[in-house]
Every structure is written in C-alpha cells, then in structure tokens.
Amino acid sequence: MSDQSAHRKPAKMCYEHIGGKLGKLLVETFSEKGWITKAKPTDKHFYITDLGQKKFLELGVDISQIKPEEL
C-alpha cells in the first residue's frame, strides 16, 4: 500500500446516498450553513432551502436531477 492510499478517507455509499462519516459531516455542514433544513426539528427528512439551491448551483451541483416530493 502506498503512502497516498494509506491516507485515503472513505466516502461510503448507502443505496443511492452518501453514508458514513462523510455523509454525516455533509449534512451537519449544509444544515449549519442553512443550505438544508427541516420543516420541524422532529422531521426525519431535510429539504434544500432557497439559499441551498443557489449555493449548490455555484458549486456545480445539478440539483435539477432531484425530483420534488411531499415531505
């Protein structure tokens, strides 16, 4: 194993979602920045805010591939 591969950090996939520590850190960061939120703190699902839509587009993330759903 090379030095480079020994320092690689995993980005785990869970079905079609990012899981593991990376997924947790992304959710926490996006939530803290106001890019995603919940309608109520007890809700299971997040939704992308207007600010989040703008910021994801600035990052080059094509969120048009995410279909709206009733949350």
Short mmCIF file of C-alpha atoms in Angstrom, two decimals:
data_model
loop_
_atom_site.label_atom_id
_atom_site.label_comp_id
_atom_site.label_asym_id
_atom_site.label_seq_id
_atom_site.Cartn_x
_atom_site.Cartn_y
_atom_site.Cartn_z
CA MET A 1 0.00 0.00 0.00
CA SER A 2 1.42 3.38 -0.98
CA ASP A 3 1.63 6.34 1.41
CA GLN A 4 -1.08 8.06 -0.63
CA SER A 5 -3.57 5.18 -0.43
CA ALA A 6 -2.88 4.72 3.30
CA HIS A 7 -4.25 8.23 3.90
CA ARG A 8 -7.37 7.96 1.75
CA LYS A 9 -10.61 8.65 3.55
CA PRO A 10 -13.69 6.60 2.69
CA ALA A 11 -16.82 8.06 1.09
CA LYS A 12 -19.34 5.29 1.66
CA MET A 13 -22.43 4.77 -0.47
CA CYS A 14 -25.64 3.50 1.06
CA TYR A 15 -28.01 2.67 -1.78
CA GLU A 16 -28.04 5.99 -3.69
CA HIS A 17 -26.90 8.12 -0.74
CA ILE A 18 -23.58 9.09 0.78
CA GLY A 19 -23.23 7.39 4.13
CA GLY A 20 -20.66 7.09 6.86
CA LYS A 21 -18.75 9.94 8.44
CA LEU A 22 -18.60 11.96 5.20
CA GLY A 23 -22.38 11.86 4.82
CA LYS A 24 -22.83 12.91 8.44
CA LEU A 25 -20.36 15.79 8.08
CA LEU A 26 -22.02 16.99 4.88
CA VAL A 27 -25.48 17.01 6.49
CA GLU A 28 -24.16 18.86 9.55
CA THR A 29 -22.29 21.44 7.46
CA PHE A 30 -25.11 22.05 4.98
CA SER A 31 -27.56 22.39 7.88
CA GLU A 32 -25.30 24.83 9.77
CA LYS A 33 -24.91 26.93 6.60
CA GLY A 34 -28.69 26.96 6.06
CA TRP A 35 -28.46 25.07 2.75
CA ILE A 36 -30.76 22.32 4.04
CA THR A 37 -33.29 22.34 6.86
CA LYS A 38 -36.28 20.52 8.29
CA ALA A 39 -39.81 21.91 8.49
CA LYS A 40 -39.86 20.78 12.13
CA PRO A 41 -36.90 19.58 14.24
CA THR A 42 -38.63 16.22 14.74
CA ASP A 43 -38.93 15.59 10.97
CA LYS A 44 -36.85 12.78 9.52
CA HIS A 45 -36.16 14.44 6.17
CA PHE A 46 -34.39 17.63 5.17
CA TYR A 47 -35.23 19.86 2.23
CA ILE A 48 -32.99 22.17 0.21
CA THR A 49 -33.55 25.83 1.04
CA ASP A 50 -33.54 28.68 -1.49
CA LEU A 51 -30.04 29.57 -0.26
CA GLY A 52 -29.00 25.94 -0.64
CA GLN A 53 -30.28 25.83 -4.22
CA LYS A 54 -28.15 28.87 -5.04
CA LYS A 55 -25.04 27.56 -3.27
CA PHE A 56 -25.27 24.05 -4.75
CA LEU A 57 -25.54 25.57 -8.23
CA GLU A 58 -22.48 27.74 -7.50
CA LEU A 59 -20.61 24.53 -6.61
CA GLY A 60 -21.71 22.96 -9.90
CA VAL A 61 -24.14 20.51 -8.29
CA ASP A 62 -27.05 19.91 -10.68
CA ILE A 63 -29.94 19.73 -8.24
CA SER A 64 -32.44 19.70 -11.12
CA GLN A 65 -31.97 15.92 -11.00
CA ILE A 66 -33.69 15.85 -7.59
CA LYS A 67 -37.43 15.45 -8.01
CA PRO A 68 -39.67 17.41 -5.63
CA GLU A 69 -41.56 15.31 -3.14
CA GLU A 70 -44.03 15.97 -0.37
CA LEU A 71 -42.10 15.97 2.90
#
